[in-house]
Coordinates of C-alpha atoms in Angstrom, one line a residue:
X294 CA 22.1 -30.9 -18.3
X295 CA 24.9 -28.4 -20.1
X296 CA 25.6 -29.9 -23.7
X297 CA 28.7 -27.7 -24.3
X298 CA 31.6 -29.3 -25.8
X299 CA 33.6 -28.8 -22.6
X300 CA 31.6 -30.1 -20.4
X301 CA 30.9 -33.5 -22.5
X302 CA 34.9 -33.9 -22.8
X303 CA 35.1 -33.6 -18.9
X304 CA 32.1 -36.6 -18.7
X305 CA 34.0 -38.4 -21.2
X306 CA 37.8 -38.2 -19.6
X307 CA 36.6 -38.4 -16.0
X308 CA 34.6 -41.7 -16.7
X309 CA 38.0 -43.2 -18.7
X310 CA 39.5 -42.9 -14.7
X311 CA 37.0 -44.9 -13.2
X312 CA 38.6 -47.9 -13.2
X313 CA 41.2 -46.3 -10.5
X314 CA 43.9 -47.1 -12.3
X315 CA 46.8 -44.6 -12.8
X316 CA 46.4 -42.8 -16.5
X317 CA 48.5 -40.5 -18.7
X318 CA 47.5 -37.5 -20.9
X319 CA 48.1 -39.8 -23.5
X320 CA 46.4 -42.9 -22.3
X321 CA 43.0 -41.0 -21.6
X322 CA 43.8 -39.0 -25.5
X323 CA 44.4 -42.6 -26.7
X324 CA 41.1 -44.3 -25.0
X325 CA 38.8 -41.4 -25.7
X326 CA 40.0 -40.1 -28.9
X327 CA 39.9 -36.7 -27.4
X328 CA 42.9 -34.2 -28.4
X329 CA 45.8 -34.5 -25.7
X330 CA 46.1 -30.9 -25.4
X331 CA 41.9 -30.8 -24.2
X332 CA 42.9 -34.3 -22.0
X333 CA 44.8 -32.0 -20.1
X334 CA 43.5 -29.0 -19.7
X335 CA 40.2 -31.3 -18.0
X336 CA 42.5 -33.1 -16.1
X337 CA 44.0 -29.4 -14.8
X338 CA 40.6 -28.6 -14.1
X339 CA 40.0 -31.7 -11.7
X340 CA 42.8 -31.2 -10.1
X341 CA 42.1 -28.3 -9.2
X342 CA 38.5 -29.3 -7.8
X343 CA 40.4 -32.4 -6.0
X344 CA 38.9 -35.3 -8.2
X345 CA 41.8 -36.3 -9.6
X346 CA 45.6 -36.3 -8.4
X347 CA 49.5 -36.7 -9.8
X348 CA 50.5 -39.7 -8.7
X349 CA 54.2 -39.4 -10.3
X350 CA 55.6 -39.8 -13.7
X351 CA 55.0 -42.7 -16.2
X352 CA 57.5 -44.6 -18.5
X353 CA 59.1 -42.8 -21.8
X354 CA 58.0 -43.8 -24.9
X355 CA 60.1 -45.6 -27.2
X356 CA 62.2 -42.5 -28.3
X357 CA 63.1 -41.7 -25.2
X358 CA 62.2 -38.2 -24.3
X359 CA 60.3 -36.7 -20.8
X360 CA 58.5 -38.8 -18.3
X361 CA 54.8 -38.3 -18.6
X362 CA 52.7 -37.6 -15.6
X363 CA 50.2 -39.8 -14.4
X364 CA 47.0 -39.3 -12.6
X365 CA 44.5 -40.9 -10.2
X366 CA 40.6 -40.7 -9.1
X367 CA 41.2 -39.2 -5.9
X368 CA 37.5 -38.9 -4.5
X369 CA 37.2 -39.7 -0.4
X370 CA 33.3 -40.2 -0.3
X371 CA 31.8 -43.8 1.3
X372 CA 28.5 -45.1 -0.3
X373 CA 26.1 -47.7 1.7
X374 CA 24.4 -50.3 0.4
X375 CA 21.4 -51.3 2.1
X376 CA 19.6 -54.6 1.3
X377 CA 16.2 -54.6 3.5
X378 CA 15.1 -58.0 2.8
X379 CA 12.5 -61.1 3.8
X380 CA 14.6 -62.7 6.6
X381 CA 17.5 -60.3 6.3
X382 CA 19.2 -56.7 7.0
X383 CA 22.6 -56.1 4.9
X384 CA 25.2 -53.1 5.4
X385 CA 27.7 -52.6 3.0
X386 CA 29.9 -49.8 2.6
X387 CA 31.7 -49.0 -0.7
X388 CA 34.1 -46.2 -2.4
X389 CA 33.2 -44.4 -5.1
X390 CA 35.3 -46.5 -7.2
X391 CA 32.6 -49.6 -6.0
X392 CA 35.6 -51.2 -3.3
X393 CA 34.0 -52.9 -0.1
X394 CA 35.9 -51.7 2.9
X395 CA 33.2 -53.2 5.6
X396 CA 29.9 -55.4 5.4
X397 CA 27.5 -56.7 8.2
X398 CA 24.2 -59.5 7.7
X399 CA 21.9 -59.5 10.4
X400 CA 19.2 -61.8 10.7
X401 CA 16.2 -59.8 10.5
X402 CA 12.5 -60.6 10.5
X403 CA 10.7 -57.7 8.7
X404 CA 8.3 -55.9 11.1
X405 CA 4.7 -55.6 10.1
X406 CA 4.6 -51.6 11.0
X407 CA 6.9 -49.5 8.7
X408 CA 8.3 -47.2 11.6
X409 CA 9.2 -49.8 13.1
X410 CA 11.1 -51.1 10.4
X411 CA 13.1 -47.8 10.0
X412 CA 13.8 -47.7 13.8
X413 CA 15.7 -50.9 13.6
X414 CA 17.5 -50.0 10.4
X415 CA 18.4 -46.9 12.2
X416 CA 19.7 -48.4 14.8
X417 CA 21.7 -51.4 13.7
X418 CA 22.9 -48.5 10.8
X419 CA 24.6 -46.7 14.2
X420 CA 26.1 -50.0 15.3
X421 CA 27.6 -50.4 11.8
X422 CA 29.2 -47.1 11.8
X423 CA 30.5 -47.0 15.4
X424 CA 31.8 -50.8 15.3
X425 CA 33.7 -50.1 11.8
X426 CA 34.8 -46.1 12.7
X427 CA 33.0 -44.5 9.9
X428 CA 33.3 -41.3 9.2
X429 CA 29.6 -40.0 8.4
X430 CA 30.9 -36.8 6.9
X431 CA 31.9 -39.1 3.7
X432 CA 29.0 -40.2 3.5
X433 CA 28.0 -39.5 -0.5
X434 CA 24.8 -41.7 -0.5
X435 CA 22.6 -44.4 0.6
X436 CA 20.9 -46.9 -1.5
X437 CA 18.0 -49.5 -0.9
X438 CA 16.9 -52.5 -2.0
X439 CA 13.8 -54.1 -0.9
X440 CA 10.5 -56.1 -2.4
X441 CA 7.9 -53.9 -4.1
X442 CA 7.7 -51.7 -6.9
X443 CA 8.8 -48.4 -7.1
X444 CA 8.3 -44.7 -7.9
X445 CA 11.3 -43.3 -9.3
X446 CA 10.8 -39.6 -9.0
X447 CA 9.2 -39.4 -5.9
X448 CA 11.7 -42.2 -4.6
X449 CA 8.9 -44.2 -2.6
X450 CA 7.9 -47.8 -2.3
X451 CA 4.8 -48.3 -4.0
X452 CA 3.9 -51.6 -2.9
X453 CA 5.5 -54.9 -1.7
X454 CA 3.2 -57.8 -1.9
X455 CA 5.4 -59.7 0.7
X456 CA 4.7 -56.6 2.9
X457 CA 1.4 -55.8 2.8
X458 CA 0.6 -54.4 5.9
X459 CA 3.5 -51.7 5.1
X460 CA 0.6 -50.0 3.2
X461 CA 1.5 -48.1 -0.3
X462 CA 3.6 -45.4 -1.2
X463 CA 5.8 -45.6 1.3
X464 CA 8.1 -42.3 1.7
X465 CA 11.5 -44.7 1.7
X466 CA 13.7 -41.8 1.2
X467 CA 12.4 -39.5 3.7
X468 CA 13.2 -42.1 6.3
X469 CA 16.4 -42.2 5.0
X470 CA 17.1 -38.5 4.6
X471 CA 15.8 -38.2 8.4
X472 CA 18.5 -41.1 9.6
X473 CA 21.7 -40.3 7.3
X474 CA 21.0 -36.3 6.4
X475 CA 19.2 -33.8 4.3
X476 CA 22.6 -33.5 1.7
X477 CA 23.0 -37.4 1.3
X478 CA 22.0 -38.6 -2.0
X479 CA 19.5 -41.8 -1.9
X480 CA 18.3 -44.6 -4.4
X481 CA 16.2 -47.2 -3.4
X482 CA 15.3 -50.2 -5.6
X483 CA 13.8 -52.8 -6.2
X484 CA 15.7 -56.1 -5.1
X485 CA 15.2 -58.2 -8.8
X486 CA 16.5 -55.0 -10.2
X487 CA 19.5 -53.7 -7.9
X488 CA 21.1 -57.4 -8.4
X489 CA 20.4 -57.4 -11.7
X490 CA 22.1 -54.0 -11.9
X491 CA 25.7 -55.9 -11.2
X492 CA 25.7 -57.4 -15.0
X493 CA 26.6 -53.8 -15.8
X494 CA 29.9 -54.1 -14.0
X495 CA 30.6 -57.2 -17.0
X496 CA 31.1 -55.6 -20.4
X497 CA 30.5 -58.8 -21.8
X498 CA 26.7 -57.7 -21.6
X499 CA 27.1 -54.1 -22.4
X500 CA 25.6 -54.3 -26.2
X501 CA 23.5 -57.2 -25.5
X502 CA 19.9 -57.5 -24.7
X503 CA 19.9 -59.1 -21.3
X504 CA 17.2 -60.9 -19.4
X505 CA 18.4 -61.1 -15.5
X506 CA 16.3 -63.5 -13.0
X507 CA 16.1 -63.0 -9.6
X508 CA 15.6 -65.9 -7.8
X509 CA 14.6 -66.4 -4.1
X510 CA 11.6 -65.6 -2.0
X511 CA 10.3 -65.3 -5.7
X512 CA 11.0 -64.5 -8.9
X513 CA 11.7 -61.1 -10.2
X514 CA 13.8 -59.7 -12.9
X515 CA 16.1 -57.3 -15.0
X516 CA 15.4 -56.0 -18.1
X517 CA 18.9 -54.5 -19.8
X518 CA 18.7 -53.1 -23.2
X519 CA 22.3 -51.9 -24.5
X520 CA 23.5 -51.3 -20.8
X521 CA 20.0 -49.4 -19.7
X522 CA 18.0 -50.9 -17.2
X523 CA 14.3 -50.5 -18.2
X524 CA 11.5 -50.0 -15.9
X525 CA 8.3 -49.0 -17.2
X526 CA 6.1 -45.6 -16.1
X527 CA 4.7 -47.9 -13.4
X528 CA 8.0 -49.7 -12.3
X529 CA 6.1 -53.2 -13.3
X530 CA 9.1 -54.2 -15.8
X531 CA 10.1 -57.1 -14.5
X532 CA 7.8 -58.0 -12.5
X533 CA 7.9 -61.6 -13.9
X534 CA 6.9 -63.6 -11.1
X535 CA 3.7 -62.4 -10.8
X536 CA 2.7 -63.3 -15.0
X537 CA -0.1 -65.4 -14.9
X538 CA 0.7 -69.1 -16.2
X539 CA -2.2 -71.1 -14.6
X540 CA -5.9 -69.2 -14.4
X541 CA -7.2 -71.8 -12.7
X542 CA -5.1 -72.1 -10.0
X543 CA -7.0 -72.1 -6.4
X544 CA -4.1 -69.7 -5.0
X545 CA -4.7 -66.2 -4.4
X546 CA -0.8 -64.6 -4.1
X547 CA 0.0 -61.7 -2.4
X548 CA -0.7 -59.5 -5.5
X549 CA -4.2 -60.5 -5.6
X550 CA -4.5 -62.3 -8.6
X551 CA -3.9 -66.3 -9.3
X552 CA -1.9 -68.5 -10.8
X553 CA 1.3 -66.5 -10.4
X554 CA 4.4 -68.2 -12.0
X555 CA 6.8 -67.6 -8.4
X556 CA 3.3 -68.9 -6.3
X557 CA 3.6 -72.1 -8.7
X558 CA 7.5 -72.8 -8.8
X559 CA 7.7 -72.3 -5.1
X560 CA 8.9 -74.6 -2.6
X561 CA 6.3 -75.1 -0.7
X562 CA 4.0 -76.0 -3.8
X563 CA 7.3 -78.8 -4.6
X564 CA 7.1 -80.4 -1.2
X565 CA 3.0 -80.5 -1.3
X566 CA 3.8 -82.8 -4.6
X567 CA 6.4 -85.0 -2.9
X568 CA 3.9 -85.4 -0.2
X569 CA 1.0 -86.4 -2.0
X570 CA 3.1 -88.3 -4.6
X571 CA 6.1 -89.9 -2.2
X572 CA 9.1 -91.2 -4.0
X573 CA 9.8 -94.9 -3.7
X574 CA 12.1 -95.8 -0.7
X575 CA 15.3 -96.2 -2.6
X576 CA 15.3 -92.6 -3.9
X577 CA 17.7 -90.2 -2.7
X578 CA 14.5 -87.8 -1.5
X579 CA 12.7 -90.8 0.3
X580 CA 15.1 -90.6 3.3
X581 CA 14.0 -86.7 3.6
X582 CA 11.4 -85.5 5.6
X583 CA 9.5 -82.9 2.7
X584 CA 9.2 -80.2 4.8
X585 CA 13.1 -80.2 4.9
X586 CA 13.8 -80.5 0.8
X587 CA 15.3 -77.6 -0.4
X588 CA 15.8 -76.3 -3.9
X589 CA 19.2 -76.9 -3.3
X590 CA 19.0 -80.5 -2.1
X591 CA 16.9 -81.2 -5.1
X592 CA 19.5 -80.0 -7.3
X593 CA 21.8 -82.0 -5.9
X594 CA 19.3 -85.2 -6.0
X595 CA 18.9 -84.4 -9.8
X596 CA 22.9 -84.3 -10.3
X597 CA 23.3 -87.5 -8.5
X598 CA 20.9 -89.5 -11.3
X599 CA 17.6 -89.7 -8.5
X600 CA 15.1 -90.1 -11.6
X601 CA 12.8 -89.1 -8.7
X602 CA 14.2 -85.9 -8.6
X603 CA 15.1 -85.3 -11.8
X604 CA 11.6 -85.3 -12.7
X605 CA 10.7 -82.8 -10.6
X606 CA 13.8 -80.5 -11.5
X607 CA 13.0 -81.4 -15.4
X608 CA 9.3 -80.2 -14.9
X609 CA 10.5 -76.7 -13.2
X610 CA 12.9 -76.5 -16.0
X611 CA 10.0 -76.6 -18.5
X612 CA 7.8 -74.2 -16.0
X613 CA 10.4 -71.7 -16.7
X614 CA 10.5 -71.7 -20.5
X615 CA 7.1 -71.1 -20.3
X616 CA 7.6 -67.9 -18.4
X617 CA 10.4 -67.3 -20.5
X618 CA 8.8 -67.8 -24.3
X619 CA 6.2 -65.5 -22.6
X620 CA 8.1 -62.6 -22.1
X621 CA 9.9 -63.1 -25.4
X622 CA 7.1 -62.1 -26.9
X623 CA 7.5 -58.2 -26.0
X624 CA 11.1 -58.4 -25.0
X625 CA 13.5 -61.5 -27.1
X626 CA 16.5 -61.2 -24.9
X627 CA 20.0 -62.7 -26.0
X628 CA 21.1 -63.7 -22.9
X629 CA 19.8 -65.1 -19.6
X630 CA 21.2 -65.0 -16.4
X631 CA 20.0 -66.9 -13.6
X632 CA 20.9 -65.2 -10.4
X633 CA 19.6 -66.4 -6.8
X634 CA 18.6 -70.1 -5.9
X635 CA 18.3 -71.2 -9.7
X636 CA 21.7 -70.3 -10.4
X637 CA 22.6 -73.6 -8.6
X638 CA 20.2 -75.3 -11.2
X639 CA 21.6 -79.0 -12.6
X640 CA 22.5 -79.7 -16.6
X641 CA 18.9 -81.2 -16.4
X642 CA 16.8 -78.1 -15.5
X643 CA 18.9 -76.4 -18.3
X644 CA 17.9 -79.0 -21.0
X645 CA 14.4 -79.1 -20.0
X646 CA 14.1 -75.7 -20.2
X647 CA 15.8 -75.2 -23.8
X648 CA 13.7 -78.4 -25.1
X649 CA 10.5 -76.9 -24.4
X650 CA 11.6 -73.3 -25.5
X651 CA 12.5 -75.2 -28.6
X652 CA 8.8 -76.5 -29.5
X653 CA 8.0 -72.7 -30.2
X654 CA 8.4 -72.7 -33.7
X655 CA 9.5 -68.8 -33.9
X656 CA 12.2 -69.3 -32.0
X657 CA 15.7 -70.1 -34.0
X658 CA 16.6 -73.8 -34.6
X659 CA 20.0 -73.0 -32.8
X660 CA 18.1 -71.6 -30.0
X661 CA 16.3 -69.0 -28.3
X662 CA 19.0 -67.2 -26.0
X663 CA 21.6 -68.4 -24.2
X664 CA 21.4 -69.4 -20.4
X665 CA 24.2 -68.4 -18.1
X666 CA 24.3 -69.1 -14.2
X667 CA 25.5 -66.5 -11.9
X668 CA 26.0 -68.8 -8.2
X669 CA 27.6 -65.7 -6.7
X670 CA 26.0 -64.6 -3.4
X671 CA 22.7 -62.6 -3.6
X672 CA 24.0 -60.5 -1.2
X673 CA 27.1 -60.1 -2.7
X674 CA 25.4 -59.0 -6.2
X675 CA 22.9 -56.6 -4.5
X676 CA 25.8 -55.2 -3.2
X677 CA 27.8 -54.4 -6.1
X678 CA 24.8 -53.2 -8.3
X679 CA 23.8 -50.9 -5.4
X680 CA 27.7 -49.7 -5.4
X681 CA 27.3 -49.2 -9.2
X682 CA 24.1 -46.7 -9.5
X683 CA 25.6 -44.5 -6.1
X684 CA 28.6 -44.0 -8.1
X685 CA 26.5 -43.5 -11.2
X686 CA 24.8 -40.8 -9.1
X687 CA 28.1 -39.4 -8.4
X688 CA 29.7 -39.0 -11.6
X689 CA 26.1 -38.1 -13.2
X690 CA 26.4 -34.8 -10.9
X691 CA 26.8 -31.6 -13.3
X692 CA 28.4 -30.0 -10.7
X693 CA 31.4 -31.9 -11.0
X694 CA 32.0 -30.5 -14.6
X695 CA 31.2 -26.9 -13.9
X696 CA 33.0 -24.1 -13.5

């Protein structure tokens, strides 16, 4: 990538627009500390190459004097967001500046053969564009999220151990290139990760070691170190729910191995307990048949003082620190976010999580990290940090800098 002063100045002033907003010469000077005169001579420059527009003048200063100009992002490319889930196939079309102009969910059981797979994306993709009158020619890029690990340069799935039957490295963007064209860009990721990827968007996180948790047909995560996302040579990073907590567990997950920590918070392993150990008959869980308690409805059982509940809830809470002192080990985070399922967790899953995490002496007595709860939609977040690294993709081009 060029080095030359230039061409850093033009990274520099073109990222202070991506907020949309309408800037001056003197507010992009002012938030980059670059010289006004060099502000505008890059702003010339884009211009000229249609990135950026005069939108009309700005206010005087104080003194009085000429109104300055003021510019805009002017960039008319679409980006869609993908999310090719368990249970569920997602369309979401974004701007460059990471606005949602249209979105689709469609129930959607995964099929066992991976052509078919891409047939149906293909075709409920066309629906999606002819229903909403998208223009294809925008199209700047597609990206993917789905379960699995992947392989960053060659931009194929390595494996998905909720899709086993998919096989291993899986050619992802090929089927993509073949359905939107050779010249779009494409990212795929994995799901824990693309969520996760939406803390960016907060600056509240940007200098903070961040430890994101994605939370619902398992547990995966999101490792962010100073705004970087890390991943590992083998994409494993965050691949939490697959650390062994239990050796000795009889359960062989989809990974291979046993004892997983998503095999033993899951529901199913919950309800087996309520079954085998039935709450008495005044309990708010009693008058629910097992197989229909939901994380959700245990939550709520827990907040409304069911001590039956709250035992459970309390017990999941301290299943998590577990997981959690674990991986502080090789990566103490500051922050946690719970994103997914858990993000609806009660004040009692929080305490009994922080108690435990507590008994490790090397954490600090005022506590290990904090815990915040994202309850936004998975969907939703998917969405956004999808948005987030197309645009990245964009505005990391070095042809928009060149001469």
């Amino acid at each position: 990538m060029p080095s030359d002063l230039k061409y850093q100045n033009r990274v520099r002033i073109l990222k202070a627009f991506r907020s949309g907003e309408d800037f001056t010469a003197s507010d992009i000077s002012a938030a980059t500390g670059i010289s006004k005169l060099t502000v505008m001579r890059a702003i010339q420059f884009f211009c000229s190459t249609g990135v950026l527009i005069m939108t009309g003048k700005g206010s005087s200063t104080d003194v009085g004097g000429k109104k300055p100009d003021c510019f805009r992002l002017m960039v008319e490319k679409n980006l869609l967001c993908i999310t090719l889930w368990p249970g569920a196939l997602n369309f979401a079309l974004y701007d460059i500046l990471g606005n949602r102009s249209c979105y689709r969910e469609i129930p959607f059981e995964l099929p066992t053969d991976i052509d078919e797979v891409f047939r149906k994306l293909e075709e409920y993709s066309n629906s999606f564009f002819t229903d909403n009158n998208i223009d294809r020619s925008k199209l700047y890029a597609v990206g993917l999220s789905t379960a699995g690990t992947i392989d960053y340069k060659t931009r194929r799935l390595k494996y998905s151990s909720l899709n086993p039957s998919w096989g291993s490295d899986i050619p992802v963007a090929d089927y993509l290139k073949r359905i939107y064209g050779s010249g779009v860009e494409v990212f795929i990721e994995n799901a824990g990760k693309m969520a996760g990827r939406s803390v960016l968007l907060n600056r509240t996180y940007i200098n903070k070691r961040v430890l994101v948790l994605f939370t619902t047909w398992g547990v995966s995560s999101c490792l962010i170190e100073n705004g970087h996302i890390l991943n590992g040579k083998d994409s494993l990073i965050g691949e939490i729910g697959h650390m062994t907590l239990d050796p000795n567990d009889t359960e062989v997950c989809g990974c291979g191995c046993r004892g997983c920590f998503e095999r033993i918070i899951e529901m199913k392993r919950v309800r087996a307990h309520i079954k085998n150990h039935p709450p008495k008959p005044d309990t708010i869980l009693a008058k629910v048949d097992p197989d229909d308690i939901t994380l959700s409805l245990l939550f709520d059982a827990s907040r409304a003082n069911d001590a039956y509940a709250r035992d459970i809830v309390a017990s999941l809470g301290r299943c998590f620190a577990l997981a959690l002192r674990n991986i502080s080990l090789v990566y103490n985070s500051d922050v946690v976010i719970f994103q997914g399922d858990y993000s609806h967790a009660d004040d009692v899953f929080d305490a009994a999580l922080k108690d435990e995490a507590s008994a490790f002496r090397y954490f600090p007595s005022e506590g290990a990290f904090e815990t915040h709860y994202d309850t936004r939609s998975l969907f939703e977040l998917d969405g956004r940090g999808a948005a987030l690294a197309l645009s990245d993709l964009y505005f990391e081009n070095p042809e928009l800098y060149s001469e």
